Every structure is written in C-alpha cells, then in structure tokens.
Amino acid sequence: MSPRIGLDLPTILQAAVEIADTRGLEEVTLASLAQKLDVRSPSLYNHVNGLSGLRSKLAVYGLEQLLHVMTQAVVGRSGDDAVRELGKAYVTFARAHPGLYDATLRAPDPQDEEVRRLAGETVDLVIRALQAYELKDDAALHAVRGLRSLLHGFSSLEQRGGFGLPLDLDVSFRLLLDTFLAGLHEMKRWAKAESKPT
Amino acid sequence: MSPRIGLDLPTILQAAVEIADTRGLEEVTLASLAQKLDVRSPSLYNHVNGLSGLRSKLAVYGLEQLLHVMTQAVVGRSGDDAVRELGKAYVTFARAHPGLYDATLRAPDPQDEEVRRLAGETVDLVIRALQAYELKDDAALHAVRGLRSLLHGFSSLEQRGGFGLPLDLDVSFRLLLDTFLAGLHEMKRWAKAESKPT
DNA sequence: TTGCAAAAACTAATGTCATTAGTTATTATA
DNA sequence: TATAATAACTAATGACATTAGTTTTTGCAA
C-alpha cells in the first residue's frame, strides 16, 4: 500500500525551499528532501528530473516570487520612491528566503524559456521604475544593470556575512540607494546640459 | 618507492585554482585534484584538512591576490581616479579568476584569523581610496560597503551570465561607477551645505 | 462493473566522492 | 647508523545520485 502517497511538485518545492532557507542551498539533496517528505529518494524522479532538475525548478519558483514582490513594491509609485521600495522589497526577499534567493542566481538554466521570460519581465519592471530619470535607450538598460548589481551585491554580501564591521546594515543599504539615486539625477542633469549646449 | 613525491601546499593550491577557474569551484574535489596531481586522494590529507580545509585555504589565497591587485591599482592615485582603477582591478581579477574569486566569497571561514586580517586590510585600502570625498566616520564605512556591494554584484552577475541583454558590459560597468561617484560627490555637497547652514 | 494501461511509489544495485584507519617507504636527525 | 617523523599508499565505510526493474494503485474505456 505505498504508491500514490500524494506527492506533487508544489509539495516538493515547498519542502526544498524550507531546507534551502534554513540549512542552505547545498543542503538541498534528494536524500534530505526525501527524508523530509517521508519518501525514498528515487520516488522524487517521478516529479523532478534529478537534483539538477529540482534546482532549476527551484530557481524558477524563486524568480517568480521575487518578481512578484518587486511588482507589488512599485505599483502606484515613480521616481526615487519607486526605486527605493523596489530595493527594499528585493533585500527583504533575500533576507526572508536566503536559500531560495541563492537558487535564483546559482541554479537557473539560462536556456530555460521560463527563466528568460521572467528575466525579461523583471527588466521591464525596473525600466518602468526608472522612467522618471529620462534615460534614453541604452542608458536605461545600463541603469537597470547597475541597480541590479548593487541590489544583488548587497544582498549576497549580507547573506554570506561578508560585512564584518559593527555597523547598521539598513543604514548602509539606504545610503547606497541614496548615492545611486543622486548619481542618476546627476546623469540626467548632464544629459540635459549636453542636449542644450552653451 | 612512492612516498615523498614532492607534493606541497603551493602546488596543490595552484592545481586547485586551475580547476576552479576552468571548470568552476564545485568541480574542485579531492578526487579531481588528486587525479590532476597524479596522486591518490587520501594523500592530500597530509597537506590539507579535507575538502573544507582546501576551500578555506583557497579563499585565503584568493583574498591575498585580490588585495594585492587592488593595492597596486590605487598607488599614487586619489579621488575618482583611484576608485575607478580600484573597480577596474576588481572586475579584472574576477574575470581572470572566476573560480578563485568565487572561493573568496563562498569558501572562507569567517573565524579564520587570516581572513579577518585580509578583510580589515581591504577595508582600510578602500577607505584611503575614498578619502577625497571627506566622508566622516561611519559615512566612510557605509561607502566602503556600498562600493563593495556594487563591485561584487556586477562581478557576480557577469560571471553567472546574469546579464542577458546584448549590451556592452564594460560600458555598463563604467556607467555604474560614474553614477556611484557622482552620487558620492552629491553626498559631499550636501554634507557641506549642512555644516555651513543658511 | 470490469479490465487494462499509465503513473507513482518501491527495492536493489552501481558508481562517485569524502573520510578514516592502518601500512609502508623515505627522509631527516640524533 | 639507527630511529622517529613524514608522506605516500591500500582498504574500508558511509553518504549521495542515479538507473533498472517491480509492485500497487488509480483513472478510464469497453
């Protein structure tokens, strides 16, 4: 009386997220997952394509959630306010789901159609949030990369305990965003000065 | 006639770096390393405390090299120039040694005395590079964190192929640094305006 | 309602890896 | 020259992932 226990992909992913967030992404193994789900590890192959398949699904799952909280963060906002809330949502997610966040960066298959779609949507979202700065064409895309670099860098270093100094992390983050935004405003000024010269 | 082949720590680290940089940090196993060195994997325990010990040593080795290239980059420079060269040296190192760079962030033991020393020296170096901005006390430390976030974030995302758009990465990086530096200048202006009010 | 095919769980087996214990040969030193 | 430390080795164990093949349940068609 063992087949059809009721295992399914959502259940598996939820258990995997729990392990990732509490013990780290490396601790998400088919063995640990099977034990948590009270199942033998080969059974997982009915739902997921091995460990690498699981990690890919975990990455997509995380990207979906991250995009969702970022989307919620910017609705009805624009300019500095929008970017600040976006940033806050990003680091809050990374703090709440360290393992899942890790998966979004280390586990995804770049070929995966779903991953590409989510990446594209995220870029679009950030572009819209940056509209107030009137960056033209490529400049907007470069700014998206910059903002993403800064958000990921901060989150990643915070997660790994890379910041050793006894200094308030929230203050560091706020100042970092402020500095970046001030820089964006300057870029906007300079661009205007160039287009209306002497 | 097998003992005393001539294996030593530098040789081991060099081989490990080669594997890490070409195949990725995850591929650095005692097995792969032993094969490369033409030795049985238990022999490595005479020089290194297992896989975790190897990774710790790799992290220290990488941090030393990274600090070295950053130090070279800022000598005789100050202000924007110093920060720009520092940033360039950082991403150049990460590009040239992706696996070793990865090790500096994922492998280090935060308790390790050597790691703490190198981290401290790095902070000092960056503080000096930022001296021209006249940031007072904590502000300077927050700025160090910000710069580091941005450098690591960019390097990490670039390495993982996280930037999908067909857009010149060097331009993105230069703009990111420019934006941050412009922001720092603004912070300096505001601080002055505050100290000499109305 | 009955029977059959697909799906989901299982057991058993293989191979890779890290790690430990115990052995042997070499080197350095007393 | 003898001995102790060291560096390599072999053998064995245990954790994993993965595959092959088996059994049981379930859904659907006759």
XYZ file of C-alpha atoms (C1' of nucleotides) in Angstrom:
456
model
C 0.000 0.000 0.000
C 2.638 2.502 -0.915
C 2.058 4.018 -4.373
C 0.047 7.239 -4.654
C 1.031 8.862 -1.393
C 0.005 12.229 -2.770
C 3.386 13.687 -3.559
C 3.341 16.506 -6.085
C 5.594 19.241 -7.392
C 4.301 22.091 -5.184
C 4.771 19.985 -2.062
C 8.271 19.050 -3.150
C 9.229 22.633 -3.930
C 7.891 23.880 -0.620
C 9.936 21.317 1.281
C 13.005 22.163 -0.794
C 12.578 25.862 -0.060
C 12.340 25.132 3.642
C 15.595 23.204 3.603
C 17.304 25.814 1.432
C 16.235 28.698 3.650
C 17.121 27.051 6.937
C 20.162 24.953 6.079
C 21.424 26.434 2.836
C 21.056 25.535 -0.826
C 23.880 22.972 -0.686
C 21.886 21.011 1.860
C 19.052 20.528 -0.589
C 19.811 16.982 -1.700
C 17.458 14.330 -2.979
C 18.280 12.405 0.187
C 17.448 15.204 2.631
C 14.350 16.107 0.677
C 13.125 12.517 0.534
C 13.633 12.174 4.257
C 11.664 15.336 4.953
C 8.847 14.109 2.722
C 8.937 10.606 4.197
C 9.653 9.013 0.868
C 12.548 7.158 -0.783
C 14.759 9.352 -2.914
C 14.184 7.535 -6.234
C 10.489 8.394 -5.894
C 11.334 12.018 -6.482
C 12.320 11.201 -10.058
C 8.626 10.817 -10.854
C 8.195 14.547 -10.303
C 11.525 16.100 -10.990
C 14.427 15.430 -13.314
C 17.043 14.560 -10.734
C 18.830 17.019 -8.500
C 19.648 19.383 -11.334
C 16.027 19.423 -12.418
C 14.948 20.206 -8.901
C 17.385 23.090 -8.696
C 16.148 24.502 -11.977
C 12.566 24.387 -10.773
C 13.610 25.969 -7.521
C 15.245 28.787 -9.457
C 12.107 29.463 -11.480
C 9.983 29.312 -8.345
C 12.224 31.858 -6.661
C 12.331 34.162 -9.667
C 8.536 34.167 -9.787
C 8.264 35.123 -6.144
C 10.964 37.763 -6.410
C 9.316 39.326 -9.447
C 6.005 39.293 -7.614
C 7.200 41.166 -4.529
C 9.059 43.650 -6.717
C 5.957 44.244 -8.790
C 3.878 44.840 -5.674
C 6.502 47.229 -4.383
C 6.375 49.645 -7.307
C 2.648 49.833 -8.065
C 1.476 53.411 -7.867
C 4.940 54.810 -7.339
C 7.516 56.509 -9.518
C 10.955 58.054 -9.356
C 13.055 57.790 -6.218
C 10.134 56.430 -4.257
C 9.603 53.558 -6.672
C 13.283 52.634 -6.789
C 13.610 52.764 -3.021
C 10.624 50.498 -2.489
C 11.864 48.181 -5.185
C 15.206 47.925 -3.463
C 13.639 47.391 -0.090
C 11.463 44.602 -1.475
C 14.495 42.968 -3.056
C 16.628 42.808 0.075
C 13.637 41.869 2.198
C 13.028 38.899 -0.046
C 16.672 37.884 0.032
C 16.678 38.106 3.816
C 13.464 36.150 4.234
C 14.463 33.447 1.738
C 18.237 33.211 1.670
C 18.316 29.739 0.171
C 15.659 30.405 -2.412
C 17.312 33.672 -3.352
C 20.568 31.809 -3.769
C 18.808 29.374 -6.065
C 17.589 32.158 -8.339
C 21.193 33.002 -9.085
C 23.051 29.737 -8.934
C 20.535 27.196 -10.093
C 18.782 28.572 -13.169
C 19.286 27.110 -16.584
C 19.864 30.168 -18.830
C 18.385 28.239 -21.742
C 15.115 27.684 -19.908
C 12.286 29.542 -21.626
C 10.562 30.326 -18.337
C 13.736 31.793 -16.876
C 14.223 34.009 -19.910
C 10.649 35.207 -19.717
C 10.921 36.075 -16.031
C 14.245 37.812 -16.576
C 12.705 39.873 -19.333
C 9.709 40.829 -17.238
C 11.986 41.877 -14.416
C 13.998 44.105 -16.713
C 10.787 45.691 -17.994
C 9.590 46.312 -14.464
C 12.795 48.033 -13.454
C 12.847 50.049 -16.668
C 9.407 51.379 -15.833
C 10.520 52.219 -12.312
C 13.417 54.195 -13.777
C 11.301 56.106 -16.296
C 11.319 59.296 -14.262
C 15.040 59.694 -14.893
C 14.504 60.104 -18.607
C 17.381 57.869 -19.516
C 17.493 57.318 -23.213
C 17.713 53.890 -24.857
C 20.792 52.050 -23.738
C 21.324 54.305 -20.772
C 18.172 52.921 -19.193
C 19.345 49.354 -19.725
C 22.738 50.140 -18.269
C 20.997 51.668 -15.278
C 18.953 48.502 -14.815
C 22.159 46.521 -14.733
C 23.638 48.933 -12.271
C 20.699 48.797 -9.915
C 20.620 45.051 -10.123
C 24.346 44.812 -9.428
C 24.007 46.913 -6.363
C 20.971 45.059 -5.023
C 22.458 41.657 -5.621
C 25.864 42.631 -4.318
C 24.459 43.973 -1.098
C 22.151 41.006 -0.569
C 24.805 38.473 -1.393
C 27.428 40.001 0.862
C 24.950 40.443 3.688
C 23.904 36.829 3.398
C 27.422 35.467 3.480
C 28.319 37.589 6.467
C 30.725 39.476 4.248
C 30.161 42.702 6.140
C 32.233 42.319 9.260
C 32.032 45.789 10.730
C 29.568 46.508 13.536
C 27.555 49.000 11.539
C 23.823 49.109 10.878
C 23.130 47.268 7.653
C 19.873 49.059 6.939
C 21.652 52.389 7.097
C 24.329 51.117 4.720
C 21.681 50.000 2.305
C 19.708 53.232 2.472
C 22.847 55.270 1.860
C 23.841 53.061 -1.031
C 20.487 53.553 -2.713
C 20.569 57.287 -1.975
C 24.004 57.570 -3.502
C 22.946 55.702 -6.615
C 19.799 57.804 -6.991
C 21.728 61.024 -6.501
C 24.072 59.804 -9.201
C 21.179 59.092 -11.541
C 19.868 62.618 -11.031
C 23.285 63.986 -11.916
C 23.360 61.875 -15.054
C 20.008 63.330 -16.001
C 21.290 66.891 -15.454
C 24.374 66.264 -17.533
C 22.367 64.721 -20.331
C 20.175 67.825 -20.422
C 23.171 70.134 -20.390
C 24.549 68.288 -23.370
C 21.379 68.415 -25.408
C 21.023 72.172 -24.811
C 24.643 73.242 -25.110
C 26.439 76.530 -24.413
C 59.023 3.801 -3.957
C 56.073 6.044 -3.579
C 56.363 8.271 -0.507
C 57.875 11.735 -0.931
C 56.753 12.584 -4.406
C 57.272 16.268 -3.688
C 53.711 17.381 -3.153
C 53.315 20.614 -1.226
C 50.684 23.203 -0.430
C 51.585 25.741 -3.151
C 51.466 23.038 -5.813
C 48.112 21.841 -4.525
C 46.649 25.341 -4.439
C 47.837 26.106 -7.925
C 46.197 22.983 -9.278
C 43.013 23.763 -7.368
C 42.904 27.273 -8.794
C 43.307 25.889 -12.283
C 40.366 23.559 -11.839
C 38.263 26.251 -10.184
C 38.920 28.796 -12.927
C 38.325 26.450 -15.804
C 35.611 24.132 -14.538
C 34.094 26.001 -11.604
C 34.552 25.873 -7.854
C 32.134 22.952 -7.468
C 34.425 20.851 -9.611
C 37.264 21.260 -7.175
C 37.015 17.917 -5.400
C 39.701 15.921 -3.681
C 39.194 13.332 -6.381
C 39.644 15.703 -9.342
C 42.554 17.395 -7.636
C 44.296 14.100 -6.833
C 43.884 12.965 -10.417
C 45.379 16.208 -11.723
C 48.323 15.835 -9.331
C 48.752 12.142 -10.126
C 48.229 11.097 -6.556
C 45.590 9.208 -4.523
C 43.086 11.458 -2.826
C 43.843 10.392 0.778
C 47.379 11.668 0.239
C 46.034 15.199 0.123
C 45.124 14.941 3.805
C 48.807 15.238 4.610
C 48.737 18.819 3.349
C 45.202 19.997 3.750
C 42.401 19.385 6.226
C 39.980 17.675 3.874
C 37.888 19.387 1.254
C 36.696 22.108 3.605
C 40.269 22.857 4.633
C 41.257 23.109 0.995
C 38.436 25.522 0.278
C 39.416 27.689 3.222
C 42.988 27.864 2.007
C 41.776 28.642 -1.470
C 39.710 31.509 -0.073
C 42.686 32.992 1.743
C 44.851 32.568 -1.342
C 42.286 34.397 -3.433
C 41.794 37.194 -0.914
C 45.542 37.777 -0.840
C 45.711 38.064 -4.602
C 42.655 40.280 -4.806
C 44.005 42.616 -2.143
C 47.306 42.724 -3.992
C 45.880 43.781 -7.332
C 43.649 46.343 -5.640
C 46.602 47.766 -3.763
C 48.608 48.063 -6.961
C 45.685 49.771 -8.639
C 45.413 52.672 -6.219
C 49.049 53.538 -5.583
C 49.699 57.153 -6.455
C 46.053 57.897 -7.172
C 43.238 59.587 -5.334
C 39.610 60.550 -5.745
C 37.608 59.376 -8.730
C 40.720 58.122 -10.444
C 41.635 55.875 -7.524
C 38.135 54.465 -7.199
C 37.845 53.831 -10.917
C 41.140 51.973 -11.047
C 40.230 50.039 -7.942
C 36.976 48.969 -9.530
C 38.659 48.048 -12.768
C 41.204 45.918 -10.928
C 38.433 44.188 -9.021
C 36.388 43.122 -12.031
C 39.515 42.255 -13.988
C 40.528 39.890 -11.240
C 37.069 38.339 -11.070
C 37.090 37.845 -14.832
C 40.567 36.339 -14.917
C 39.948 34.046 -11.954
C 36.251 33.268 -11.789
C 36.644 30.178 -9.662
C 39.154 31.679 -7.287
C 37.024 34.796 -6.962
C 34.075 32.590 -6.154
C 36.134 30.903 -3.466
C 36.917 34.202 -1.766
C 33.206 34.650 -1.122
C 31.850 31.172 -0.645
C 34.702 29.293 0.926
C 36.185 31.464 3.660
C 35.869 30.615 7.304
C 34.813 33.913 8.923
C 36.527 32.840 12.153
C 39.866 32.430 10.398
C 42.358 34.961 11.688
C 43.972 35.357 8.281
C 40.649 36.045 6.625
C 39.791 38.697 9.195
C 43.149 40.344 8.732
C 42.806 40.455 4.949
C 39.250 41.752 5.204
C 40.423 44.505 7.514
C 43.293 45.473 5.234
C 40.913 45.626 2.298
C 38.559 47.927 4.161
C 41.479 50.174 5.081
C 42.620 50.305 1.488
C 39.212 51.321 0.207
C 38.804 53.872 2.994
C 42.023 55.504 1.867
C 40.849 55.487 -1.724
C 37.677 57.277 -0.629
C 39.456 59.891 1.463
C 38.982 62.614 -1.129
C 35.235 62.573 -0.548
C 35.656 63.751 3.028
C 33.121 61.323 4.366
C 33.049 61.487 8.108
C 33.314 58.443 10.381
C 30.551 55.975 9.676
C 29.723 57.517 6.329
C 33.073 56.342 5.006
C 32.449 52.815 6.218
C 28.999 52.795 4.689
C 30.530 53.982 1.431
C 33.030 51.124 1.552
C 30.151 48.712 1.889
C 28.362 50.376 -0.976
C 31.326 50.232 -3.307
C 31.968 46.648 -2.397
C 28.330 45.724 -2.977
C 28.390 47.232 -6.383
C 31.683 45.640 -7.394
C 30.722 42.233 -6.143
C 27.224 42.428 -7.557
C 28.464 43.330 -11.002
C 31.200 40.686 -10.993
C 28.930 38.001 -9.668
C 26.144 38.667 -12.141
C 28.569 38.934 -15.034
C 30.141 35.629 -14.086
C 26.859 33.776 -13.853
C 25.720 35.144 -17.172
C 23.036 37.046 -15.310
C 23.116 39.895 -17.783
C 21.194 38.628 -20.749
C 20.877 41.754 -22.845
C 23.235 42.293 -25.775
C 24.815 45.377 -24.296
C 28.481 46.151 -23.732
C 29.409 45.065 -20.221
C 32.346 47.432 -19.908
C 30.086 50.368 -20.656
C 27.604 49.197 -18.052
C 30.354 48.945 -15.501
C 31.832 52.332 -16.291
C 28.402 53.975 -16.045
C 27.701 52.223 -12.766
C 30.937 53.518 -11.266
C 30.311 57.001 -12.696
C 26.848 57.052 -11.194
C 28.135 55.976 -7.805
C 30.919 58.545 -7.874
C 28.540 61.308 -8.928
C 26.368 60.279 -6.022
C 29.301 60.449 -3.620
C 30.081 63.973 -4.801
C 26.497 64.973 -4.156
C 26.677 63.494 -0.662
C 29.765 65.586 -0.051
C 27.982 68.733 -1.250
C 25.003 68.079 0.970
C 27.203 67.421 3.972
C 28.930 70.766 3.411
C 25.649 72.586 2.990
C 24.540 71.176 6.302
C 27.657 72.139 8.196
C 27.507 75.726 6.861
C 23.765 76.340 7.008
C 21.521 79.135 5.689
C -18.774 -3.005 -13.497
C -14.642 -4.874 -15.104
C -10.195 -4.816 -17.087
C -6.157 -2.529 -18.644
C -2.688 0.961 -19.140
C -0.312 4.694 -17.016
C 1.591 6.615 -13.108
C 3.725 6.662 -8.624
C 5.799 4.529 -5.298
C 9.148 0.942 -4.090
C 13.734 -2.252 -3.724
C 18.149 -3.353 -5.366
C 22.351 -2.246 -7.475
C 26.153 0.742 -9.284
C 29.350 4.393 -9.243
C 31.422 8.647 -7.349
C 33.030 11.032 -3.619
C 34.995 12.180 1.252
C 36.905 10.405 5.016
C 39.313 7.284 8.360
C 42.351 3.515 9.744
C 46.174 1.210 9.204
C 50.557 0.146 6.294
C 54.955 1.062 4.072
C 58.676 3.520 2.370
C 61.586 7.503 2.622
C 63.899 11.210 4.734
C 65.968 13.715 8.391
C 68.115 13.780 12.603
C 70.167 12.106 16.805
C 73.947 4.123 11.644
C 69.548 3.720 13.860
C 65.268 5.686 14.746
C 61.423 8.816 14.556
C 58.620 11.673 11.751
C 56.543 12.217 7.487
C 54.296 11.409 3.140
C 52.618 8.456 0.339
C 49.786 4.261 -0.127
C 45.665 0.477 0.186
C 41.407 -0.877 2.079
C 37.065 0.028 4.030
C 32.916 2.750 5.250
C 29.179 5.737 4.535
C 26.595 9.462 2.059
C 24.830 10.581 -2.354
C 22.729 10.392 -7.154
C 21.136 7.687 -10.459
C 19.241 3.653 -13.093
C 16.722 -0.661 -13.724
C 13.195 -3.277 -12.725
C 8.989 -4.382 -9.636
C 4.554 -3.630 -7.447
C 0.494 -1.263 -6.400
C -2.892 1.993 -7.153
C -5.846 4.730 -9.961
C -8.264 6.527 -13.930
C -10.534 5.474 -17.993
C -12.545 2.755 -21.667
C -15.209 -1.142 -23.009
